[in-house]
PDB file of C-alpha atoms in Angstrom:
ATOM      1  CA  MET J   1      21.139  41.832 194.041  1.00  0.00           C
ATOM      2  CA  PRO J   2      24.732  43.111 193.551  1.00  0.00           C
ATOM      3  CA  VAL J   3      25.081  45.785 190.870  1.00  0.00           C
ATOM      4  CA  CYS J   4      27.443  43.769 188.676  1.00  0.00           C
ATOM      5  CA  ARG J   5      25.130  40.754 188.789  1.00  0.00           C
ATOM      6  CA  LEU J   6      22.137  42.960 187.967  1.00  0.00           C
ATOM      7  CA  LEU J   7      23.956  44.443 184.990  1.00  0.00           C
ATOM      8  CA  SER J   8      24.944  40.996 183.794  1.00  0.00           C
ATOM      9  CA  CYS J   9      21.302  39.935 183.874  1.00  0.00           C
ATOM     10  CA  LEU J  10      20.295  43.088 181.992  1.00  0.00           C
ATOM     11  CA  ALA J  11      22.917  42.482 179.337  1.00  0.00           C
ATOM     12  CA  VAL J  12      21.945  38.835 178.909  1.00  0.00           C
ATOM     13  CA  ALA J  13      18.243  39.684 178.639  1.00  0.00           C
ATOM     14  CA  LEU J  14      18.719  42.445 176.092  1.00  0.00           C
ATOM     15  CA  LEU J  15      21.252  40.534 174.058  1.00  0.00           C
ATOM     16  CA  SER J  16      19.027  37.453 174.059  1.00  0.00           C
ATOM     17  CA  ALA J  17      16.204  39.588 172.706  1.00  0.00           C
ATOM     18  CA  CYS J  18      18.459  40.777 169.917  1.00  0.00           C
ATOM     19  CA  ALA J  19      19.509  37.218 169.155  1.00  0.00           C
ATOM     20  CA  SER J  20      15.891  36.028 168.938  1.00  0.00           C
ATOM     21  CA  VAL J  21      15.141  38.305 166.001  1.00  0.00           C
ATOM     22  CA  GLY J  22      18.516  38.293 164.290  1.00  0.00           C
ATOM     23  CA  PRO J  23      20.423  35.701 162.301  1.00  0.00           C
ATOM     24  CA  SER J  24      23.017  35.079 165.026  1.00  0.00           C
ATOM     25  CA  ALA J  25      23.712  35.853 168.672  1.00  0.00           C
ATOM     26  CA  PRO J  26      25.995  38.788 169.492  1.00  0.00           C
ATOM     27  CA  SER J  27      29.620  37.894 170.098  1.00  0.00           C
ATOM     28  CA  ALA J  28      31.148  37.482 173.546  1.00  0.00           C
ATOM     29  CA  SER J  29      33.204  40.631 172.994  1.00  0.00           C
ATOM     30  CA  TYR J  30      30.027  42.600 172.238  1.00  0.00           C
ATOM     31  CA  ALA J  31      28.360  41.228 175.378  1.00  0.00           C
ATOM     32  CA  GLN J  32      31.363  42.305 177.451  1.00  0.00           C
ATOM     33  CA  ALA J  33      31.367  45.766 175.863  1.00  0.00           C
ATOM     34  CA  PHE J  34      27.628  46.069 176.507  1.00  0.00           C
ATOM     35  CA  GLU J  35      28.010  45.275 180.193  1.00  0.00           C
ATOM     36  CA  ARG J  36      31.005  47.597 180.504  1.00  0.00           C
ATOM     37  CA  ALA J  37      28.993  50.430 178.953  1.00  0.00           C
ATOM     38  CA  ALA J  38      26.150  49.797 181.408  1.00  0.00           C
ATOM     39  CA  GLN J  39      28.528  49.835 184.372  1.00  0.00           C
ATOM     40  CA  GLN J  40      30.177  53.074 183.213  1.00  0.00           C
ATOM     41  CA  ASP J  41      26.947  54.978 182.494  1.00  0.00           C
ATOM     42  CA  SER J  42      27.255  58.028 184.741  1.00  0.00           C
ATOM     43  CA  MET J  43      23.458  58.523 184.823  1.00  0.00           C
ATOM     44  CA  ARG J  44      22.643  55.004 186.025  1.00  0.00           C
ATOM     45  CA  SER J  45      22.108  55.923 189.682  1.00  0.00           C
ATOM     46  CA  GLU J  46      19.753  58.816 188.890  1.00  0.00           C
ATOM     47  CA  CYS J  47      17.809  57.014 186.158  1.00  0.00           C
ATOM     48  CA  ASP J  48      14.061  56.485 186.067  1.00  0.00           C
ATOM     49  CA  TRP J  49      14.104  53.238 184.112  1.00  0.00           C
ATOM     50  CA  ASN J  50      10.347  53.447 183.536  1.00  0.00           C
ATOM     51  CA  VAL J  51      10.854  56.338 181.102  1.00  0.00           C
ATOM     52  CA  ARG J  52      10.879  55.079 177.527  1.00  0.00           C
ATOM     53  CA  TYR J  53      11.047  56.833 174.163  1.00  0.00           C
ATOM     54  CA  ALA J  54       8.802  55.801 171.284  1.00  0.00           C
ATOM     55  CA  PRO J  55      10.474  54.420 168.140  1.00  0.00           C
ATOM     56  CA  VAL J  56      10.498  56.822 165.225  1.00  0.00           C
ATOM     57  CA  ALA J  57       9.858  54.087 162.641  1.00  0.00           C
ATOM     58  CA  PRO J  58       8.940  50.407 162.340  1.00  0.00           C
ATOM     59  CA  LYS J  59      11.551  48.023 163.717  1.00  0.00           C
ATOM     60  CA  ASP J  60      12.617  46.850 160.263  1.00  0.00           C
ATOM     61  CA  ALA J  61      13.214  50.372 158.894  1.00  0.00           C
ATOM     62  CA  SER J  62      16.435  50.737 156.939  1.00  0.00           C
ATOM     63  CA  VAL J  63      19.121  53.277 157.755  1.00  0.00           C
ATOM     64  CA  ALA J  64      18.070  55.231 154.666  1.00  0.00           C
ATOM     65  CA  GLN J  65      14.467  55.344 155.903  1.00  0.00           C
ATOM     66  CA  LEU J  66      15.577  56.423 159.382  1.00  0.00           C
ATOM     67  CA  GLN J  67      17.778  59.129 157.886  1.00  0.00           C
ATOM     68  CA  ALA J  68      14.853  60.400 155.821  1.00  0.00           C
ATOM     69  CA  ILE J  69      12.693  60.655 158.932  1.00  0.00           C
ATOM     70  CA  ALA J  70      15.422  62.545 160.780  1.00  0.00           C
ATOM     71  CA  THR J  71      15.920  64.891 157.836  1.00  0.00           C
ATOM     72  CA  ALA J  72      12.203  65.729 157.657  1.00  0.00           C
ATOM     73  CA  ARG J  73      11.744  66.285 161.387  1.00  0.00           C
ATOM     74  CA  LEU J  74      14.890  68.389 161.747  1.00  0.00           C
ATOM     75  CA  ALA J  75      13.935  70.494 158.724  1.00  0.00           C
ATOM     76  CA  VAL J  76      10.855  71.680 160.630  1.00  0.00           C
ATOM     77  CA  LEU J  77      13.288  73.044 163.242  1.00  0.00           C
ATOM     78  CA  GLN J  78      15.447  74.709 160.556  1.00  0.00           C
ATOM     79  CA  LEU J  79      18.151  72.131 161.162  1.00  0.00           C
ATOM     80  CA  ALA J  80      19.831  69.570 158.931  1.00  0.00           C
ATOM     81  CA  PRO J  81      21.377  66.234 159.881  1.00  0.00           C
ATOM     82  CA  ALA J  82      24.927  65.179 159.083  1.00  0.00           C
ATOM     83  CA  TRP J  83      25.924  61.514 159.057  1.00  0.00           C
ATOM     84  CA  THR J  84      29.706  61.773 159.245  1.00  0.00           C
ATOM     85  CA  LEU J  85      32.116  63.755 161.405  1.00  0.00           C
ATOM     86  CA  SER J  86      35.499  65.163 160.454  1.00  0.00           C
ATOM     87  CA  MET J  87      37.072  67.237 163.224  1.00  0.00           C
ATOM     88  CA  PRO J  88      40.595  67.302 164.643  1.00  0.00           C
ATOM     89  CA  GLY J  89      40.826  65.270 167.836  1.00  0.00           C
ATOM     90  CA  SER J  90      37.508  63.537 167.234  1.00  0.00           C
ATOM     91  CA  GLU J  91      36.645  60.245 165.615  1.00  0.00           C
ATOM     92  CA  ALA J  92      33.304  58.654 164.739  1.00  0.00           C
ATOM     93  CA  HIS J  93      31.799  56.210 162.283  1.00  0.00           C
ATOM     94  CA  ALA J  94      28.760  56.415 160.039  1.00  0.00           C
ATOM     95  CA  PHE J  95      25.854  54.035 160.467  1.00  0.00           C
ATOM     96  CA  SER J  96      25.722  51.112 158.053  1.00  0.00           C
ATOM     97  CA  ASP J  97      22.621  49.094 157.209  1.00  0.00           C
ATOM     98  CA  ALA J  98      23.676  46.253 159.508  1.00  0.00           C
ATOM     99  CA  GLU J  99      21.003  45.162 161.971  1.00  0.00           C
ATOM    100  CA  GLN J 100      22.936  46.438 164.997  1.00  0.00           C
ATOM    101  CA  ASP J 101      23.442  49.839 163.356  1.00  0.00           C
ATOM    102  CA  ARG J 102      19.772  50.130 162.433  1.00  0.00           C
ATOM    103  CA  ALA J 103      18.780  49.428 166.034  1.00  0.00           C
ATOM    104  CA  GLY J 104      21.356  51.915 167.316  1.00  0.00           C
ATOM    105  CA  LEU J 105      20.231  54.693 164.998  1.00  0.00           C
ATOM    106  CA  GLN J 106      16.568  54.020 165.780  1.00  0.00           C
ATOM    107  CA  LEU J 107      17.258  54.369 169.511  1.00  0.00           C
ATOM    108  CA  LEU J 108      19.405  57.469 169.055  1.00  0.00           C
ATOM    109  CA  LEU J 109      16.737  59.204 166.955  1.00  0.00           C
ATOM    110  CA  SER J 110      13.975  58.213 169.373  1.00  0.00           C
ATOM    111  CA  ILE J 111      15.732  60.294 172.044  1.00  0.00           C
ATOM    112  CA  VAL J 112      17.415  63.100 170.094  1.00  0.00           C
ATOM    113  CA  LEU J 113      14.497  64.127 167.866  1.00  0.00           C
ATOM    114  CA  PRO J 114      11.883  64.714 170.601  1.00  0.00           C
ATOM    115  CA  ALA J 115      14.568  66.398 172.719  1.00  0.00           C
ATOM    116  CA  MET J 116      15.267  68.927 169.963  1.00  0.00           C
ATOM    117  CA  GLU J 117      11.533  69.371 169.363  1.00  0.00           C
ATOM    118  CA  ARG J 118      11.055  70.570 172.949  1.00  0.00           C
ATOM    119  CA  TYR J 119      12.648  73.942 172.123  1.00  0.00           C
ATOM    120  CA  PRO J 120      10.658  77.064 171.256  1.00  0.00           C
ATOM    121  CA  ALA J 121      10.623  78.254 167.663  1.00  0.00           C
ATOM    122  CA  GLY J 122      13.641  80.141 166.443  1.00  0.00           C
ATOM    123  CA  VAL J 123      16.080  79.224 169.201  1.00  0.00           C
ATOM    124  CA  PHE J 124      18.388  77.197 166.964  1.00  0.00           C
ATOM    125  CA  ALA J 125      18.633  79.893 164.310  1.00  0.00           C
ATOM    126  CA  ARG J 126      19.329  82.536 166.946  1.00  0.00           C
ATOM    127  CA  THR J 127      22.139  80.529 168.486  1.00  0.00           C
ATOM    128  CA  GLY J 128      23.664  79.676 165.113  1.00  0.00           C
ATOM    129  CA  LEU J 129      23.003  75.946 165.268  1.00  0.00           C
ATOM    130  CA  ARG J 130      22.619  74.535 161.762  1.00  0.00           C
ATOM    131  CA  HIS J 131      23.439  70.822 161.914  1.00  0.00           C
ATOM    132  CA  VAL J 132      22.831  67.822 164.164  1.00  0.00           C
ATOM    133  CA  VAL J 133      25.540  65.215 163.581  1.00  0.00           C
ATOM    134  CA  LEU J 134      24.329  61.650 164.196  1.00  0.00           C
ATOM    135  CA  VAL J 135      27.046  58.997 164.289  1.00  0.00           C
ATOM    136  CA  LYS J 136      28.275  55.988 166.222  1.00  0.00           C
ATOM    137  CA  ASP J 137      31.468  55.189 168.153  1.00  0.00           C
ATOM    138  CA  LEU J 138      32.307  58.806 168.940  1.00  0.00           C
ATOM    139  CA  SER J 139      35.579  59.529 170.743  1.00  0.00           C
ATOM    140  CA  VAL J 140      37.197  62.841 171.650  1.00  0.00           C
ATOM    141  CA  ASP J 141      40.919  62.830 172.343  1.00  0.00           C
ATOM    142  CA  GLY J 142      40.644  59.084 172.887  1.00  0.00           C
ATOM    143  CA  GLN J 143      37.714  59.309 175.342  1.00  0.00           C
ATOM    144  CA  ARG J 144      34.468  57.662 174.304  1.00  0.00           C
ATOM    145  CA  ARG J 145      31.590  60.151 174.295  1.00  0.00           C
ATOM    146  CA  LEU J 146      27.868  60.131 173.662  1.00  0.00           C
ATOM    147  CA  ALA J 147      27.677  63.801 172.704  1.00  0.00           C
ATOM    148  CA  MET J 148      29.698  66.964 172.175  1.00  0.00           C
ATOM    149  CA  PRO J 149      29.246  70.546 170.987  1.00  0.00           C
ATOM    150  CA  ALA J 150      30.908  71.526 167.720  1.00  0.00           C
ATOM    151  CA  PRO J 151      30.374  75.262 167.184  1.00  0.00           C
ATOM    152  CA  GLU J 152      33.295  75.282 164.752  1.00  0.00           C
ATOM    153  CA  ILE J 153      30.990  73.546 162.279  1.00  0.00           C
ATOM    154  CA  ASP J 154      27.707  75.013 163.624  1.00  0.00           C
ATOM    155  CA  SER J 155      26.789  71.611 165.029  1.00  0.00           C
ATOM    156  CA  VAL J 156      26.070  69.441 168.003  1.00  0.00           C
ATOM    157  CA  VAL J 157      27.111  65.789 167.801  1.00  0.00           C
ATOM    158  CA  TYR J 158      25.171  62.840 169.236  1.00  0.00           C
ATOM    159  CA  ALA J 159      26.354  59.242 169.072  1.00  0.00           C
ATOM    160  CA  ASP J 160      25.388  55.653 169.648  1.00  0.00           C
ATOM    161  CA  ASN J 161      28.111  54.216 171.865  1.00  0.00           C
ATOM    162  CA  LEU J 162      26.176  51.150 172.998  1.00  0.00           C
ATOM    163  CA  LEU J 163      23.343  53.465 173.978  1.00  0.00           C
ATOM    164  CA  ALA J 164      21.032  50.461 174.459  1.00  0.00           C
ATOM    165  CA  ALA J 165      22.954  49.627 177.643  1.00  0.00           C
ATOM    166  CA  MET J 166      22.381  53.058 179.174  1.00  0.00           C
ATOM    167  CA  CYS J 167      19.710  55.188 180.788  1.00  0.00           C
ATOM    168  CA  PRO J 168      17.501  56.568 177.968  1.00  0.00           C
ATOM    169  CA  SER J 169      16.520  59.783 179.771  1.00  0.00           C
ATOM    170  CA  GLY J 170      20.159  60.215 180.756  1.00  0.00           C
ATOM    171  CA  MET J 171      20.934  60.441 177.057  1.00  0.00           C
ATOM    172  CA  GLU J 172      18.288  63.133 176.616  1.00  0.00           C
ATOM    173  CA  LEU J 173      19.869  65.096 179.454  1.00  0.00           C
ATOM    174  CA  ARG J 174      23.151  64.914 177.534  1.00  0.00           C
ATOM    175  CA  VAL J 175      21.415  66.226 174.394  1.00  0.00           C
ATOM    176  CA  HIS J 176      20.438  69.423 176.230  1.00  0.00           C
ATOM    177  CA  HIS J 177      23.671  69.633 178.237  1.00  0.00           C
ATOM    178  CA  GLU J 178      25.850  69.679 175.121  1.00  0.00           C
ATOM    179  CA  TYR J 179      23.562  72.107 173.341  1.00  0.00           C
ATOM    180  CA  TYR J 180      24.001  74.494 176.253  1.00  0.00           C
ATOM    181  CA  HIS J 181      27.786  74.268 175.839  1.00  0.00           C
ATOM    182  CA  PHE J 182      27.149  75.317 172.232  1.00  0.00           C
ATOM    183  CA  ILE J 183      25.030  78.272 173.411  1.00  0.00           C
ATOM    184  CA  GLU J 184      27.679  79.326 175.928  1.00  0.00           C
ATOM    185  CA  TYR J 185      30.349  79.314 173.248  1.00  0.00           C
ATOM    186  CA  ARG J 186      28.185  81.493 171.027  1.00  0.00           C
ATOM    187  CA  LEU J 187      27.599  83.914 173.898  1.00  0.00           C
ATOM    188  CA  PHE J 188      31.180  84.282 175.103  1.00  0.00           C
ATOM    189  CA  ASN J 189      33.372  82.687 172.393  1.00  0.00           C
ATOM    190  CA  ASP J 190      34.710  80.447 175.155  1.00  0.00           C
ATOM    191  CA  PHE J 191      33.615  77.067 176.491  1.00  0.00           C
ATOM    192  CA  TYR J 192      35.183  77.858 179.867  1.00  0.00           C
ATOM    193  CA  TYR J 193      34.100  81.431 180.514  1.00  0.00           C
ATOM    194  CA  ARG J 194      33.982  82.100 184.247  1.00  0.00           C
ATOM    195  CA  ASP J 195      30.842  84.197 184.243  1.00  0.00           C
ATOM    196  CA  PRO J 196      31.032  86.493 187.298  1.00  0.00           C
ATOM    197  CA  ALA J 197      27.246  86.840 187.437  1.00  0.00           C
ATOM    198  CA  TRP J 198      26.907  83.049 187.611  1.00  0.00           C
ATOM    199  CA  LEU J 199      29.677  82.644 190.191  1.00  0.00           C
ATOM    200  CA  ALA J 200      27.944  85.211 192.393  1.00  0.00           C
ATOM    201  CA  LEU J 201      24.904  82.910 192.640  1.00  0.00           C
ATOM    202  CA  ASN J 202      26.869  80.215 194.470  1.00  0.00           C
ATOM    203  CA  PRO J 203      26.593  79.786 198.240  1.00  0.00           C
ATOM    204  CA  PRO J 204      29.718  80.883 200.142  1.00  0.00           C
ATOM    205  CA  GLY J 205      32.490  78.302 200.025  1.00  0.00           C
ATOM    206  CA  THR J 206      31.447  76.688 196.735  1.00  0.00           C
ATOM    207  CA  ALA J 207      34.541  75.363 194.954  1.00  0.00           C
ATOM    208  CA  TYR J 208      34.693  73.896 191.459  1.00  0.00           C
ATOM    209  CA  GLY J 209      36.904  71.062 190.227  1.00  0.00           C
ATOM    210  CA  GLN J 210      39.260  70.801 187.271  1.00  0.00           C
ATOM    211  CA  GLY J 211      36.775  70.456 184.419  1.00  0.00           C
ATOM    212  CA  GLY J 212      34.360  67.844 183.160  1.00  0.00           C
ATOM    213  CA  ALA J 213      36.941  65.789 181.273  1.00  0.00           C
ATOM    214  CA  THR J 214      38.487  64.721 184.585  1.00  0.00           C
ATOM    215  CA  ALA J 215      35.329  62.761 185.469  1.00  0.00           C
ATOM    216  CA  TYR J 216      35.685  60.303 182.571  1.00  0.00           C
ATOM    217  CA  GLY J 217      36.946  56.737 182.937  1.00  0.00           C
ATOM    218  CA  LYS J 218      36.483  56.455 186.706  1.00  0.00           C
ATOM    219  CA  GLY J 219      33.100  54.783 187.038  1.00  0.00           C
ATOM    220  CA  PHE J 220      31.742  58.231 187.903  1.00  0.00           C
ATOM    221  CA  GLN J 221      28.102  58.421 189.033  1.00  0.00           C
ATOM    222  CA  ASN J 222      26.379  61.768 188.533  1.00  0.00           C
ATOM    223  CA  LEU J 223      24.378  61.947 191.748  1.00  0.00           C
ATOM    224  CA  GLY J 224      21.733  64.632 192.072  1.00  0.00           C
ATOM    225  CA  HIS J 225      21.890  67.692 194.346  1.00  0.00           C
ATOM    226  CA  PRO J 226      25.010  66.767 196.345  1.00  0.00           C
ATOM    227  CA  GLN J 227      25.172  70.178 198.050  1.00  0.00           C
ATOM    228  CA  PRO J 228      23.343  73.524 198.037  1.00  0.00           C
ATOM    229  CA  GLY J 229      23.605  75.356 194.727  1.00  0.00           C
ATOM    230  CA  LEU J 230      24.610  72.316 192.647  1.00  0.00           C
ATOM    231  CA  VAL J 231      22.044  70.292 190.722  1.00  0.00           C
ATOM    232  CA  SER J 232      24.421  67.344 190.363  1.00  0.00           C
ATOM    233  CA  LEU J 233      27.868  66.066 191.248  1.00  0.00           C
ATOM    234  CA  TYR J 234      29.081  66.750 187.701  1.00  0.00           C
ATOM    235  CA  ALA J 235      28.010  70.391 188.046  1.00  0.00           C
ATOM    236  CA  GLY J 236      30.795  70.782 190.598  1.00  0.00           C
ATOM    237  CA  TYR J 237      33.516  70.044 188.040  1.00  0.00           C
ATOM    238  CA  GLY J 238      33.445  73.602 186.677  1.00  0.00           C
ATOM    239  CA  PRO J 239      31.150  76.589 186.176  1.00  0.00           C
ATOM    240  CA  GLU J 240      30.717  75.613 182.517  1.00  0.00           C
ATOM    241  CA  GLU J 241      29.474  72.170 183.599  1.00  0.00           C
ATOM    242  CA  ASP J 242      27.320  73.739 186.300  1.00  0.00           C
ATOM    243  CA  LYS J 243      25.445  75.796 183.709  1.00  0.00           C
ATOM    244  CA  ALA J 244      25.095  72.914 181.271  1.00  0.00           C
ATOM    245  CA  GLU J 245      23.887  70.554 184.007  1.00  0.00           C
ATOM    246  CA  VAL J 246      21.179  72.904 185.277  1.00  0.00           C
ATOM    247  CA  PHE J 247      20.078  73.429 181.678  1.00  0.00           C
ATOM    248  CA  GLY J 248      20.069  69.691 180.977  1.00  0.00           C
ATOM    249  CA  TRP J 249      18.035  68.886 184.087  1.00  0.00           C
ATOM    250  CA  MET J 250      15.489  71.636 183.442  1.00  0.00           C
ATOM    251  CA  MET J 251      14.956  70.625 179.795  1.00  0.00           C
ATOM    252  CA  THR J 252      14.602  66.850 180.367  1.00  0.00           C
ATOM    253  CA  PRO J 253      11.126  65.871 181.619  1.00  0.00           C
ATOM    254  CA  ALA J 254      12.436  62.867 183.561  1.00  0.00           C
ATOM    255  CA  TYR J 255      14.686  65.170 185.629  1.00  0.00           C
ATOM    256  CA  ALA J 256      12.921  68.541 185.590  1.00  0.00           C
ATOM    257  CA  LEU J 257      10.536  67.809 188.472  1.00  0.00           C
ATOM    258  CA  ARG J 258      13.400  66.911 190.790  1.00  0.00           C
ATOM    259  CA  LEU J 259      15.164  70.157 189.896  1.00  0.00           C
ATOM    260  CA  GLU J 260      11.977  72.122 190.627  1.00  0.00           C
ATOM    261  CA  GLN J 261      11.537  70.406 193.981  1.00  0.00           C
ATOM    262  CA  TRP J 262      15.139  71.011 195.049  1.00  0.00           C
ATOM    263  CA  SER J 263      14.834  74.638 193.976  1.00  0.00           C
ATOM    264  CA  LEU J 264      11.990  75.216 196.433  1.00  0.00           C
ATOM    265  CA  ALA J 265      14.427  74.880 199.329  1.00  0.00           C
ATOM    266  CA  ASP J 266      17.637  75.939 197.558  1.00  0.00           C
ATOM    267  CA  ALA J 267      17.660  79.627 196.633  1.00  0.00           C
ATOM    268  CA  ALA J 268      20.944  79.403 194.728  1.00  0.00           C
ATOM    269  CA  LEU J 269      19.695  76.559 192.561  1.00  0.00           C
ATOM    270  CA  ALA J 270      16.407  78.372 191.959  1.00  0.00           C
ATOM    271  CA  ALA J 271      18.326  81.487 190.865  1.00  0.00           C
ATOM    272  CA  LYS J 272      20.486  79.467 188.460  1.00  0.00           C
ATOM    273  CA  ARG J 273      17.423  77.839 186.946  1.00  0.00           C
ATOM    274  CA  HIS J 274      15.818  81.267 186.496  1.00  0.00           C
ATOM    275  CA  VAL J 275      18.919  82.674 184.785  1.00  0.00           C
ATOM    276  CA  LEU J 276      19.014  79.843 182.258  1.00  0.00           C
ATOM    277  CA  TRP J 277      15.312  80.185 181.440  1.00  0.00           C
ATOM    278  CA  GLN J 278      16.065  83.836 180.720  1.00  0.00           C
ATOM    279  CA  VAL J 279      18.928  82.839 178.407  1.00  0.00           C
ATOM    280  CA  LEU J 280      16.610  80.500 176.527  1.00  0.00           C
ATOM    281  CA  ASP J 281      13.779  83.039 176.369  1.00  0.00           C
ATOM    282  CA  SER J 282      16.115  85.697 174.993  1.00  0.00           C
ATOM    283  CA  ARG J 283      16.964  83.460 172.049  1.00  0.00           C
ATOM    284  CA  THR J 284      13.498  82.631 170.802  1.00  0.00           C
ATOM    285  CA  THR J 285      11.319  84.408 168.276  1.00  0.00           C
ATOM    286  CA  SER J 286       8.527  84.843 170.828  1.00  0.00           C
ATOM    287  CA  ASP J 287      10.008  87.961 172.437  1.00  0.00           C
TER     288      ASP J 287
END
């Protein structure tokens, strides 16, 4: 079945399900946006669609109830949620108690909370992370995003931008990827530090692109292990993306096994994975 036709069927099925429990069917513009989001999901080609995340609350939970659950679970990690975002160059909206917003927040929390709970004790405090911002319709310099680091406000930001149309485990990978950008900034006071020790791990001839932002808006597909030393195509856009991608793949159960398998025959990738485990280990309270 052609990809576009498959996505159309997916959109119709999911939107029909929403319509069956709601007071009215989603609008045509929403259906078009849903399909567009599915087509533009960069993790679609590498997705294991059998991986699902358990809801954090009953389906009819209000936004206030969902926020209370998030607050309690993040508090255990010494983190606090924020429900609005005010940063230059960025725009986002808060969740309302509309049915679509409740479903979006439920899905976002079902992925973000267990992702954050995978980390060893103390890592967030040691990296200076204090807040997890949870919003919808995030954009950065006009580009729609699902996540971003915000060390200026001691935060990482995660968003529902029609997340229901996208690969769920791909969103978890983004959770870890953006947190690593936060860690890197705390280590070097620079998102784009060209770490000589990291560059030395690359096979001869490895060349990076012009930064991750140049991948947006092109129907980019983040294929896995395109060449020795790189866990993904996106890793080749810059050393900062290379680090964050290896970290994201190693921290996301749906992707970690593939990374381990590739590392068995790829010494450079194995070395990169080892370096990032060391970074994580050095920022826990278990040492």
